[in-house]
Coordinates of C-alpha atoms in Angstrom, one line a residue:
M21 CA -108.0 -44.0 150.7
G22 CA -110.7 -43.3 153.3
G23 CA -110.6 -44.8 156.8
K24 CA -113.3 -47.3 156.3
A25 CA -112.0 -48.5 152.9
H26 CA -108.5 -48.8 154.4
F27 CA -109.6 -51.2 157.1
E28 CA -111.9 -53.1 154.8
R29 CA -108.9 -53.6 152.4
L30 CA -106.7 -54.8 155.4
A31 CA -109.5 -57.2 156.5
A32 CA -109.6 -58.7 153.0
L33 CA -105.9 -59.1 152.8
L34 CA -105.9 -60.7 156.2
E35 CA -108.3 -63.3 155.1
I36 CA -106.1 -64.1 152.0
E37 CA -103.1 -64.4 154.4
R38 CA -105.0 -66.6 156.8
L39 CA -105.9 -69.0 154.0
A40 CA -102.3 -69.0 152.7
E41 CA -100.9 -69.8 156.1
K42 CA -103.4 -72.6 156.6
Q43 CA -102.6 -74.0 153.2
E44 CA -98.9 -73.9 154.0
N45 CA -99.5 -75.9 157.2
L46 CA -101.7 -78.4 155.4
R47 CA -99.2 -78.7 152.6
E48 CA -96.5 -79.6 155.1
L49 CA -98.6 -81.9 157.3
R50 CA -100.6 -83.7 154.6
R51 CA -98.7 -83.6 151.4
Y52 CA -95.5 -85.2 152.8
P53 CA -95.3 -88.7 154.2
I54 CA -94.6 -89.1 158.0
A55 CA -90.9 -89.7 157.4
T56 CA -90.6 -86.5 155.4
R57 CA -92.5 -84.5 158.1
E58 CA -90.2 -85.9 160.7
A59 CA -87.2 -84.8 158.6
L60 CA -88.8 -81.3 158.5
G61 CA -89.2 -81.3 162.2
K62 CA -93.0 -80.9 161.9
T63 CA -93.9 -84.4 163.3
V64 CA -92.4 -86.7 166.0
T65 CA -93.5 -90.3 166.2
G66 CA -92.8 -93.3 168.4
L67 CA -93.2 -91.4 171.6
S68 CA -93.8 -92.9 175.0
V69 CA -95.6 -91.1 177.8
T70 CA -93.4 -91.2 180.8
D71 CA -95.3 -89.0 183.2
A72 CA -98.5 -86.9 183.5
E73 CA -99.0 -84.3 186.2
V74 CA -101.1 -81.2 186.9
G75 CA -99.0 -78.0 186.6
L76 CA -99.7 -74.3 186.6
A77 CA -103.4 -73.3 186.5
G78 CA -104.6 -76.9 186.4
L79 CA -102.8 -77.7 183.1
T80 CA -102.0 -81.3 182.4
L81 CA -98.3 -81.6 181.8
L82 CA -97.6 -84.7 179.6
T83 CA -93.9 -85.9 179.5
V84 CA -93.0 -87.7 176.3
A85 CA -89.8 -89.3 175.2
R86 CA -88.3 -91.3 172.3
A87 CA -85.3 -93.5 172.5
E88 CA -82.4 -92.3 170.3
Q89 CA -82.5 -94.1 166.9
P90 CA -79.3 -95.6 165.5
G91 CA -78.0 -93.5 162.6
E92 CA -80.4 -90.7 163.3
D93 CA -79.1 -87.4 161.8
L94 CA -81.1 -85.1 163.9
A95 CA -82.7 -85.3 167.3
P96 CA -86.5 -85.8 166.9
F97 CA -87.5 -82.4 168.4
H98 CA -84.9 -80.4 166.5
A99 CA -87.5 -78.0 164.9
M100 CA -89.8 -77.7 167.9
S101 CA -89.4 -75.3 170.9
A102 CA -91.2 -74.2 174.0
G103 CA -94.3 -72.2 173.1
D104 CA -95.2 -74.1 169.9
N105 CA -98.8 -75.1 169.4
V106 CA -99.0 -78.9 168.8
Q107 CA -101.5 -81.8 168.5
V108 CA -100.8 -85.0 170.5
T109 CA -102.2 -88.2 168.9
F110 CA -102.7 -91.0 171.4
P111 CA -102.5 -94.7 170.8
P112 CA -105.7 -96.2 169.1
G113 CA -108.5 -96.8 171.7
T114 CA -107.5 -93.9 173.9
E115 CA -110.2 -91.4 174.8
P116 CA -109.9 -88.7 173.7
A117 CA -107.9 -89.8 170.6
T118 CA -106.1 -86.4 170.3
A119 CA -105.5 -83.3 172.4
E120 CA -104.1 -79.9 171.5
G121 CA -101.5 -78.3 173.7
T122 CA -98.3 -76.2 173.9
M123 CA -94.7 -77.4 174.1
Y124 CA -93.6 -76.6 177.7
K125 CA -90.1 -77.9 177.7
V126 CA -88.0 -79.4 174.9
D127 CA -84.9 -81.5 175.0
D128 CA -83.2 -83.4 172.2
H129 CA -85.2 -86.6 172.7
G130 CA -87.9 -85.6 175.1
A131 CA -90.5 -82.9 175.7
V132 CA -93.2 -81.8 178.1
V133 CA -96.5 -80.8 176.6
A134 CA -99.0 -78.6 178.5
L135 CA -102.4 -79.8 177.2
N136 CA -105.1 -77.2 176.7
G137 CA -107.7 -79.3 178.6
P138 CA -107.7 -82.4 180.8
G139 CA -105.7 -85.3 179.3
P140 CA -106.8 -88.9 178.9
M141 CA -107.2 -90.7 182.3
K142 CA -105.8 -93.9 180.9
L143 CA -103.7 -94.5 177.9
T144 CA -104.0 -97.7 175.9
R145 CA -100.7 -99.4 174.9
G146 CA -98.9 -98.0 172.0
S147 CA -96.9 -94.9 170.9
C148 CA -97.9 -91.3 170.6
Q149 CA -97.3 -88.7 167.9
I150 CA -96.8 -84.9 168.0
D151 CA -97.6 -82.6 165.1
L152 CA -96.9 -78.8 164.9
L153 CA -100.1 -76.8 164.4
G154 CA -101.1 -73.4 163.3
S155 CA -103.9 -71.4 165.1
D156 CA -106.7 -69.1 163.9
A157 CA -107.0 -67.3 167.3
T158 CA -104.7 -64.5 166.3
Y159 CA -106.5 -63.9 163.0
R160 CA -109.8 -63.7 164.8
R161 CA -108.4 -61.1 167.2
M162 CA -106.9 -59.1 164.3
K163 CA -110.2 -59.1 162.5
K164 CA -112.1 -57.9 165.6
A165 CA -109.5 -55.1 166.1
L166 CA -109.9 -53.9 162.5
T167 CA -113.7 -53.8 162.9
A168 CA -113.4 -52.0 166.2
V169 CA -111.1 -49.3 164.8
S170 CA -113.1 -48.9 161.6
E171 CA -116.4 -48.4 163.5
A172 CA -115.0 -46.4 166.4
K173 CA -116.8 -43.0 167.0
K174 CA -116.1 -40.2 169.4
N175 CA -113.6 -42.2 171.5
R176 CA -109.8 -42.4 171.9
T177 CA -109.5 -45.2 169.3
A178 CA -111.2 -43.0 166.8
E179 CA -108.8 -40.1 167.5
L180 CA -105.8 -42.4 167.1
R181 CA -107.2 -43.8 163.9
E182 CA -107.4 -40.2 162.4
I183 CA -103.8 -39.5 163.5
F184 CA -102.5 -42.8 162.1
L185 CA -104.3 -42.2 158.8
G186 CA -102.8 -38.7 158.5
E187 CA -106.2 -37.0 158.9
A188 CA -105.3 -35.3 162.2
K189 CA -102.1 -33.9 163.7
P190 CA -100.5 -35.5 166.8
G191 CA -99.7 -33.3 169.8
R192 CA -97.0 -33.1 172.4
K193 CA -96.3 -31.6 175.9
P194 CA -92.8 -30.0 175.6
K195 CA -92.4 -29.1 179.3
V196 CA -92.1 -32.8 180.3
K197 CA -88.4 -32.8 179.3
K198 CA -87.4 -30.1 181.8
D199 CA -88.2 -32.0 185.0
L200 CA -87.2 -35.5 183.9
S201 CA -85.1 -37.6 186.2
F202 CA -84.1 -40.9 184.6
F203 CA -84.4 -44.3 186.4
N204 CA -81.6 -45.7 184.2
D205 CA -78.6 -43.5 184.8
G206 CA -76.7 -45.5 182.1
L207 CA -78.7 -44.1 179.2
N208 CA -76.7 -42.2 176.5
E209 CA -77.8 -38.8 175.2
W210 CA -79.8 -40.2 172.3
Q211 CA -81.6 -42.7 174.5
K212 CA -82.5 -39.9 176.9
E213 CA -83.7 -37.8 174.0
A214 CA -85.9 -40.7 172.7
A215 CA -87.4 -41.3 176.2
A216 CA -88.1 -37.6 176.6
V217 CA -89.7 -37.3 173.2
A218 CA -91.9 -40.4 173.9
L219 CA -93.0 -39.0 177.2
A220 CA -93.8 -35.6 175.8
A221 CA -95.9 -37.0 173.0
S222 CA -99.6 -36.7 173.6
D223 CA -100.6 -39.3 171.1
V224 CA -97.7 -41.2 169.5
A225 CA -93.9 -41.3 169.1
L226 CA -91.4 -43.5 167.3
V227 CA -88.1 -44.8 168.5
H228 CA -85.9 -45.9 165.6
G229 CA -83.5 -48.6 166.9
P230 CA -80.7 -49.8 164.6
P231 CA -79.0 -53.1 165.7
G232 CA -77.6 -53.0 169.2
T233 CA -78.7 -49.5 170.1
G234 CA -80.9 -50.4 173.0
K235 CA -84.4 -49.5 171.8
T236 CA -85.9 -52.0 174.3
T237 CA -83.9 -50.2 177.1
V238 CA -85.5 -46.9 176.0
L239 CA -89.0 -48.4 175.9
V240 CA -88.5 -49.8 179.4
E241 CA -87.5 -46.3 180.7
V242 CA -90.7 -44.9 179.1
I243 CA -92.7 -47.6 180.8
R244 CA -91.2 -47.0 184.2
Q245 CA -91.6 -43.2 183.9
S246 CA -95.2 -43.6 182.9
A247 CA -96.0 -46.1 185.7
A248 CA -94.3 -43.6 188.2
R249 CA -96.8 -41.0 187.1
G250 CA -99.7 -43.4 188.0
Q251 CA -100.4 -44.5 184.5
R252 CA -101.4 -48.0 183.5
V253 CA -99.2 -49.5 180.8
L254 CA -99.6 -52.2 178.3
A255 CA -96.3 -53.5 176.8
T256 CA -96.5 -55.7 173.7
A257 CA -94.4 -57.2 170.9
P258 CA -95.2 -59.6 168.0
S259 CA -92.9 -62.4 169.5
N260 CA -92.6 -64.1 172.9
I261 CA -88.9 -63.6 173.0
A262 CA -89.3 -59.8 172.5
V263 CA -91.9 -59.7 175.3
D264 CA -89.6 -61.6 177.6
N265 CA -86.8 -59.1 176.7
M266 CA -89.0 -56.3 178.1
L267 CA -90.0 -58.4 181.1
E268 CA -86.4 -59.2 182.0
K269 CA -85.6 -55.5 182.1
L270 CA -88.7 -54.8 184.2
H271 CA -89.0 -57.6 186.6
E272 CA -86.6 -56.0 189.2
S273 CA -88.1 -52.6 188.8
G274 CA -90.4 -53.0 191.8
L275 CA -93.4 -52.5 189.6
R276 CA -96.4 -54.8 189.7
V277 CA -95.8 -56.6 186.4
V278 CA -97.9 -59.3 184.9
R279 CA -97.0 -61.4 181.8
L280 CA -99.9 -62.8 179.9
G281 CA -99.7 -65.9 177.7
H282 CA -99.1 -69.6 178.2
P283 CA -96.4 -70.3 180.8
A284 CA -94.6 -72.4 178.2
R285 CA -94.1 -69.3 176.1
T286 CA -92.3 -67.4 178.9
L287 CA -88.6 -68.0 179.6
E288 CA -88.3 -70.3 182.6
F289 CA -86.5 -67.9 184.9
L290 CA -89.3 -65.3 184.3
R291 CA -92.3 -67.5 184.8
H292 CA -93.0 -66.2 188.3
N293 CA -94.3 -63.0 186.6
N294 CA -96.6 -65.1 184.4
L295 CA -100.3 -64.7 185.1
A296 CA -100.7 -68.4 185.6
A297 CA -98.0 -68.5 188.3
L298 CA -99.4 -65.4 190.1
V299 CA -102.9 -67.0 190.0
E300 CA -101.6 -70.2 191.5
A301 CA -99.8 -68.2 194.3
D302 CA -103.0 -66.4 195.2
P303 CA -104.6 -67.5 198.5
G304 CA -108.0 -67.9 196.7
Y305 CA -106.4 -70.6 194.5
E306 CA -106.7 -73.2 197.3
E307 CA -110.4 -73.6 196.4
V308 CA -109.4 -74.4 192.8
R309 CA -106.9 -77.0 194.0
E310 CA -109.6 -78.6 196.1
L311 CA -112.1 -78.7 193.3
D312 CA -109.6 -80.1 190.8
A313 CA -108.5 -82.8 193.3
W314 CA -112.1 -83.8 194.0
R315 CA -112.9 -83.8 190.3
E316 CA -109.9 -86.1 189.6
R317 CA -111.1 -88.5 192.3
L318 CA -114.6 -88.7 190.7
V319 CA -113.0 -89.3 187.3
K320 CA -110.9 -92.2 188.6
Q321 CA -113.9 -93.7 190.5
K322 CA -115.9 -93.5 187.3
S323 CA -113.1 -95.3 185.3
R324 CA -113.0 -98.1 188.0
F325 CA -116.6 -99.1 187.9
G326 CA -117.2 -102.2 185.9
R327 CA -113.9 -103.9 187.0
G328 CA -115.1 -105.7 190.0
H329 CA -117.2 -102.8 191.2
R330 CA -120.9 -102.1 190.9
Q331 CA -121.7 -101.0 187.3
L332 CA -123.1 -97.5 187.2
G333 CA -126.5 -97.1 185.5
Y334 CA -127.0 -94.8 182.5
G335 CA -128.6 -92.1 184.7
E336 CA -125.9 -92.3 187.3
R337 CA -123.2 -92.1 184.6
Q338 CA -124.8 -89.0 183.2
E339 CA -125.1 -87.4 186.6
R340 CA -121.4 -88.2 187.4
E341 CA -120.4 -86.6 184.0
R342 CA -122.4 -83.5 184.9
E343 CA -120.8 -83.2 188.3
I344 CA -117.3 -83.6 186.8
S345 CA -118.1 -80.9 184.2
K346 CA -119.6 -78.6 186.8
M347 CA -116.5 -78.9 189.0
W348 CA -114.2 -78.2 186.0
R349 CA -116.2 -75.1 185.1
Q350 CA -116.4 -73.9 188.7
A351 CA -112.6 -74.1 189.2
R352 CA -112.0 -72.3 185.9
D353 CA -114.5 -69.5 186.9
I354 CA -112.6 -69.0 190.1
E355 CA -109.3 -68.9 188.2
F356 CA -110.8 -66.3 185.8
E357 CA -111.9 -64.0 188.6
I358 CA -108.5 -64.2 190.4
S359 CA -106.9 -63.4 187.0
R360 CA -109.0 -60.4 186.5
R361 CA -108.3 -59.1 190.0
I362 CA -104.5 -59.5 189.5
L363 CA -104.6 -57.8 186.1
N364 CA -106.7 -54.9 187.4
S365 CA -104.1 -54.2 190.1
A366 CA -101.1 -54.5 187.7
Q367 CA -99.1 -51.4 186.8
V368 CA -97.7 -53.0 183.7
V369 CA -99.2 -55.8 181.6
L370 CA -97.1 -57.6 179.1
A371 CA -98.2 -59.8 176.2
T372 CA -97.7 -60.6 172.6
H373 CA -100.0 -58.6 170.3
G374 CA -101.9 -61.7 169.3
G375 CA -102.1 -63.0 172.9
L376 CA -104.3 -60.1 174.1
S377 CA -108.0 -61.0 174.8
R378 CA -110.6 -58.3 175.6
K379 CA -112.4 -61.0 177.6
L380 CA -109.6 -61.0 180.2
V381 CA -108.0 -57.6 179.8
K382 CA -110.6 -54.9 180.5
G383 CA -110.4 -51.2 180.4
D384 CA -108.1 -48.8 178.6
F385 CA -104.4 -48.3 179.2
D386 CA -102.8 -44.9 179.4
L387 CA -99.9 -46.1 177.3
V388 CA -99.2 -49.0 175.0
A389 CA -95.5 -49.6 174.3
L390 CA -95.0 -51.7 171.1
D391 CA -91.5 -53.2 170.7
E392 CA -90.2 -54.8 167.5
A393 CA -93.0 -52.7 165.8
S394 CA -91.5 -53.0 162.4
Q395 CA -92.0 -56.8 162.5
A396 CA -95.8 -56.6 163.1
T397 CA -98.4 -56.2 160.4
E398 CA -100.8 -53.3 160.7
P399 CA -103.8 -55.5 161.7
L400 CA -101.6 -57.2 164.4
S401 CA -100.6 -53.8 165.8
W402 CA -104.2 -52.7 166.1
I403 CA -105.0 -55.4 168.7
P404 CA -103.1 -53.6 171.5
L405 CA -103.8 -50.1 170.0
T406 CA -107.6 -50.5 170.5
M407 CA -106.8 -50.7 174.3
A408 CA -104.6 -47.6 174.5
K409 CA -104.9 -43.8 174.9
K410 CA -101.3 -43.3 173.6
A411 CA -98.7 -45.3 171.8
V412 CA -94.9 -45.5 171.6
F413 CA -93.5 -47.6 168.9
A414 CA -89.9 -49.0 168.9
G415 CA -88.5 -50.7 165.8
D416 CA -86.3 -50.5 162.7
S417 CA -87.8 -50.6 159.3
L418 CA -84.4 -51.4 157.8
Q419 CA -84.3 -54.8 159.5
L420 CA -86.6 -57.7 158.6
P421 CA -90.3 -57.1 158.0
P422 CA -93.1 -59.3 159.2
T423 CA -93.3 -62.9 157.8
I424 CA -96.2 -63.0 155.2
Y425 CA -97.2 -66.3 153.5
S426 CA -99.3 -64.8 150.7
K427 CA -97.5 -62.9 147.9
E428 CA -100.9 -61.4 146.9
A429 CA -101.5 -60.1 150.5
A430 CA -97.9 -58.7 150.7
E431 CA -98.2 -56.9 147.4
G432 CA -101.7 -55.7 148.3
G433 CA -100.3 -53.8 151.2
L434 CA -100.2 -56.2 154.2
A435 CA -96.3 -55.9 154.1
V436 CA -96.5 -52.2 154.9
T437 CA -96.4 -52.0 158.7
L438 CA -98.0 -49.3 160.8
F439 CA -94.4 -48.3 161.8
D440 CA -93.6 -47.8 158.1
R441 CA -96.6 -45.5 157.6
L442 CA -96.0 -43.5 160.7
K443 CA -92.4 -43.0 159.8
E444 CA -93.6 -41.0 156.8
L445 CA -96.6 -39.4 158.5
L446 CA -95.2 -38.1 161.8
P447 CA -93.1 -34.9 162.2
E448 CA -89.4 -35.2 163.0
H449 CA -89.9 -34.0 166.6
L450 CA -91.9 -37.1 167.4
Q451 CA -89.2 -39.5 166.0
T452 CA -85.8 -40.3 167.4
L453 CA -82.9 -42.3 165.9
L454 CA -80.7 -44.1 168.4
R455 CA -77.1 -43.9 167.5
V456 CA -74.8 -45.5 170.0
Q457 CA -74.7 -49.3 169.7
Y458 CA -73.4 -51.6 172.4
R459 CA -72.9 -54.9 170.5
M460 CA -70.5 -54.8 167.6
H461 CA -66.8 -54.1 167.0
E462 CA -66.6 -50.9 165.0
A463 CA -65.5 -52.8 161.9
I464 CA -68.6 -55.1 162.0
M465 CA -70.8 -52.1 162.6
S466 CA -69.5 -49.7 159.9
F467 CA -70.7 -51.3 156.7
S468 CA -74.3 -51.5 158.0
S469 CA -74.1 -48.0 159.4
N470 CA -72.9 -46.6 156.0
Q471 CA -75.4 -48.6 153.9
F472 CA -78.5 -48.2 156.0
Y473 CA -78.1 -45.4 158.6
E474 CA -76.2 -42.7 156.7
G475 CA -73.0 -43.4 158.7
K476 CA -74.7 -42.2 161.9
L477 CA -74.0 -45.2 164.2
I478 CA -71.3 -44.9 166.9
A479 CA -69.7 -47.9 168.5
D480 CA -69.6 -47.5 172.3
E481 CA -66.1 -47.5 173.8
S482 CA -66.9 -50.8 175.6
V483 CA -67.3 -52.7 172.3
R484 CA -65.5 -50.5 169.7
A485 CA -62.4 -52.7 169.5
H486 CA -63.2 -55.9 171.2
V487 CA -62.4 -59.2 169.4
A488 CA -62.9 -62.9 170.1
A489 CA -59.3 -63.3 171.3
D490 CA -60.1 -61.0 174.2
L491 CA -62.5 -63.6 175.7
P492 CA -61.2 -65.7 178.6
G493 CA -59.5 -68.9 177.4
V494 CA -59.5 -67.9 173.7
S495 CA -56.2 -68.0 172.0
P496 CA -55.3 -65.5 169.3
D497 CA -55.1 -66.5 165.6
D498 CA -56.1 -65.1 162.2
L499 CA -59.8 -65.6 162.9
T500 CA -60.1 -64.7 166.6
T501 CA -58.2 -61.5 166.2
A502 CA -60.1 -60.3 163.1
P503 CA -63.5 -58.7 163.7
L504 CA -64.5 -59.4 160.1
T505 CA -63.5 -62.0 157.6
F506 CA -65.1 -62.6 154.1
I507 CA -64.1 -66.0 152.8
D508 CA -64.5 -66.1 149.0
T509 CA -65.5 -69.4 147.4
A510 CA -65.2 -68.2 143.8
G511 CA -63.6 -70.9 141.7
A512 CA -63.8 -73.5 144.5
G513 CA -66.7 -75.4 142.8
F514 CA -69.0 -74.9 145.7
E515 CA -72.2 -74.6 143.6
E516 CA -75.6 -74.3 145.1
S517 CA -78.2 -77.0 144.7
W518 CA -82.0 -77.1 145.0
N519 CA -83.5 -79.2 147.8
Q520 CA -86.8 -80.4 146.3
L521 CA -88.1 -81.7 149.6
L522 CA -87.6 -78.5 151.5
E523 CA -88.1 -76.3 148.4
S524 CA -85.0 -74.3 149.5
R525 CA -81.4 -73.9 148.4
E526 CA -78.3 -75.5 150.0
N527 CA -74.5 -75.5 149.3
Q528 CA -72.6 -78.6 150.4
G529 CA -69.2 -77.0 149.9
E530 CA -70.1 -73.9 152.0
A531 CA -71.5 -76.1 154.7
A532 CA -68.4 -78.2 154.9
L533 CA -66.3 -75.0 155.1
A534 CA -68.5 -73.6 157.8
V535 CA -68.0 -76.7 159.9
K536 CA -64.3 -76.5 159.4
L537 CA -64.2 -72.9 160.5
L538 CA -66.3 -73.9 163.5
D539 CA -63.8 -76.5 164.5
R540 CA -61.1 -73.9 164.3
L541 CA -63.0 -71.5 166.5
L542 CA -63.8 -74.2 169.1
G543 CA -60.2 -75.4 169.0
A544 CA -59.1 -71.8 169.8
G545 CA -61.1 -72.0 173.0
L546 CA -64.5 -70.6 172.1
S547 CA -67.5 -72.2 173.8
P548 CA -70.3 -73.6 171.4
K549 CA -72.7 -71.2 173.2
Q550 CA -70.7 -68.3 172.0
V551 CA -71.0 -69.2 168.4
A552 CA -73.9 -69.3 165.9
I553 CA -74.0 -70.4 162.3
L554 CA -76.6 -68.5 160.3
T555 CA -77.9 -68.8 156.8
P556 CA -80.8 -67.3 154.8
Y557 CA -81.9 -70.7 153.6
V558 CA -83.8 -73.4 155.5
A559 CA -82.3 -76.3 153.5
Q560 CA -78.8 -75.0 154.3
A561 CA -79.7 -74.7 158.0
K562 CA -80.9 -78.3 158.1
L563 CA -77.7 -79.5 156.2
L564 CA -75.5 -77.7 158.7
K565 CA -77.4 -79.2 161.7
S566 CA -76.8 -82.7 160.3
M567 CA -73.0 -81.9 159.9
A568 CA -72.3 -80.1 163.1
R569 CA -74.1 -81.7 166.1
V570 CA -72.4 -79.8 168.8
P571 CA -74.3 -79.4 172.1
G572 CA -74.9 -75.7 172.8
L573 CA -74.3 -74.5 169.3
E574 CA -77.0 -72.6 167.6
I575 CA -77.6 -73.1 163.8
G576 CA -80.6 -71.4 162.2
S577 CA -82.0 -69.0 159.7
V578 CA -81.2 -65.3 159.6
D579 CA -84.9 -64.5 159.9
G580 CA -85.2 -66.5 163.2
F581 CA -82.2 -64.6 164.7
Q582 CA -83.4 -61.0 164.6
G583 CA -83.1 -59.4 167.9
R584 CA -80.4 -61.9 169.0
E585 CA -76.6 -61.8 169.2
K586 CA -73.6 -64.0 169.6
E587 CA -69.9 -63.3 170.2
V588 CA -69.1 -65.0 166.9
T589 CA -71.3 -65.7 163.9
I590 CA -70.5 -67.6 160.7
V591 CA -72.8 -66.6 157.9
S592 CA -73.3 -69.0 154.9
L593 CA -74.8 -67.1 151.9
V594 CA -75.3 -70.2 149.8
R595 CA -75.8 -68.6 146.4
S596 CA -73.3 -69.7 143.7
N597 CA -74.5 -70.1 140.2
P598 CA -73.4 -69.1 136.6
E599 CA -76.3 -66.7 136.2
A600 CA -75.2 -64.7 139.2
E601 CA -78.7 -64.9 140.7
V602 CA -79.0 -63.9 144.4
G603 CA -82.7 -64.5 144.8
F604 CA -84.2 -63.2 148.1
L605 CA -80.7 -62.2 149.2
G606 CA -81.6 -59.2 147.2
D607 CA -83.8 -58.0 150.2
T608 CA -80.9 -56.3 151.8
R609 CA -82.8 -55.9 155.1
R610 CA -82.1 -59.6 155.6
M611 CA -78.4 -59.0 155.2
N612 CA -78.6 -56.0 157.6
V613 CA -79.7 -58.5 160.2
A614 CA -77.2 -61.2 159.2
L615 CA -74.2 -58.9 159.3
T616 CA -75.1 -57.4 162.7
R617 CA -75.6 -60.4 165.0
A618 CA -71.9 -60.8 165.8
R619 CA -70.3 -58.9 168.7
R620 CA -66.6 -59.7 168.2
C621 CA -66.1 -61.8 165.1
L622 CA -68.2 -62.0 161.9
I623 CA -67.2 -64.6 159.3
V624 CA -69.1 -64.4 156.0
I625 CA -68.8 -67.2 153.4
G626 CA -69.9 -66.4 149.8
D627 CA -69.0 -66.6 146.1
S628 CA -67.9 -63.2 144.9
A629 CA -68.4 -64.2 141.2
T630 CA -72.2 -64.6 142.0
L631 CA -72.6 -62.0 144.7
G632 CA -70.4 -59.4 143.1
Q633 CA -72.9 -58.7 140.3
N634 CA -75.3 -57.2 142.9
S635 CA -74.3 -53.6 143.9
F636 CA -74.9 -54.2 147.7
Y637 CA -72.8 -57.3 147.9
S638 CA -70.2 -55.7 145.6
K639 CA -69.8 -52.9 148.2
F640 CA -69.6 -55.4 151.0
I641 CA -66.8 -57.3 149.2
D642 CA -65.0 -54.0 148.6
Y643 CA -65.4 -53.1 152.2
A644 CA -63.9 -56.4 153.3
G645 CA -61.0 -55.6 151.0
T646 CA -60.3 -52.2 152.6
L647 CA -59.9 -54.1 155.9
E648 CA -57.7 -56.7 154.3
A649 CA -60.4 -59.2 155.4
H650 CA -61.1 -60.6 151.9
R651 CA -59.7 -64.2 151.9
S652 CA -59.9 -67.2 149.6
S653 CA -61.5 -70.5 150.6
Y654 CA -58.3 -72.1 149.3
E655 CA -56.5 -70.8 152.4
F656 CA -58.8 -73.0 154.5
A657 CA -58.8 -76.1 152.2
T658 CA -56.6 -78.0 154.7
G659 CA -57.8 -76.3 157.8
G660 CA -54.9 -73.8 157.8

């Protein structure tokens, strides 16, 4: 397929996907009654505003809370987190009636919302509501990027396009490797090789990073080496947590590092690197403070007229409104200029792919480093690539792919990432497989290594034999001394069921067993923060959350845990049916993620009668048998 046709097809698929995501949001927010939306975690009602203050970059920070309801299964904000886009609906009679914003901080029964614009000066009596929202902004940026790439002529974007379509050959500079002195002296030989290959590449290189092998560490080394050569670097990833992982490894490097994006989407201890915080710390920001303070005084004066004060005439009111608007715009213009100056002086700029705006980020970067590249659709990856002279991708196409709402778009080619295509297009000397992993006990690692990576992974000596019982305060027993345990529910009657409301599967018996195992682990001395319960199914995650309300314990979907790790994980596979159907468990990339999140102890709960009919799961059950780790749920029936 020719270049223009390729990008036109991607643009068409992107529009199908945009509509599908919008329909999904509408389905959840409009189809269900409020009580159902609250159960799903998409809506929180009955909120009181307890505080409103001006925060970073003049944002209005609205603190809301709801009293704990008797008999409430879940905390009201259980499905919301910092960084989510939301709409706040104020009590009737408030002006404006609604405001969009971003979740800034989230606790069980309270939250702080950073509003996108000024909030209401005065709230009428009554309660507020918060709804999760989607956003078209990223889709607009993807569409612009595809157009820019498709129409590029005689520039660097056009050259990269030809290489990425297989119509031109990428180059490299071999001599770079000879005089390379690494900043991180803890890199292993494969990480050093990957960094050297990336630095020697003239156009593009790939770093293949199986679970726990430190691909972000390699990317950070490449970034530091490039910055030391006087190059300007853009570091991006599809998710905020992945961007923060890079930022955390860079923020003590001594480089001038700036993190784009809403402060609420940056981890709290890293917010001093956020552009909004840097702008606020700039000496020129004092003028912004003065303008905002004066504007607020004018707004308050305007709201007082008519209550024992002289009533403003129509012309005076209009003039006051114009003055207030002018001050708001003047303050924001000064902020924008400060932002541009800070970004132009930065050695490294970090952002999510979708958070990049050409309006703010001007000029080309010598290098763009794309982390978690196998989780970004091709249109999303092109947003940062249109700003780059060279690209280094780090990812793993054998872990989870991007989330795509439209089956039609996925089957049409949107599910094929740029990382996937480059893996097939690029010569071997521009690709490196990392092999030493620093997360898992060797027994946890080996099944994934053999099934997905041709047995090439090596457990570092520091993790090769560690188990949960080695942790301080944890007593040894049959679970804490075993790196892997498969608990077989065959014959136990733990059949799956369909949750009509959530349109997802759950398994009450498995959930109860998972909670029982959790109690055993906590009783052995593990902290809730050291444990996670994971499941491929949303309904099962919700069921587990209602049964195990333990502060600090994480319960969630496998998809939401990619890139994360815990000392101990319990994985509930859910599927148990006479037809031996495994559904989307058949996508083994999901299981590659599920089985590689645990550092010291992995406990998998599943029905061998159902799972064993699938060759992948049959091999896993056999593998557990070779380790004498295949146990029956009957052994745990009384907690023994």
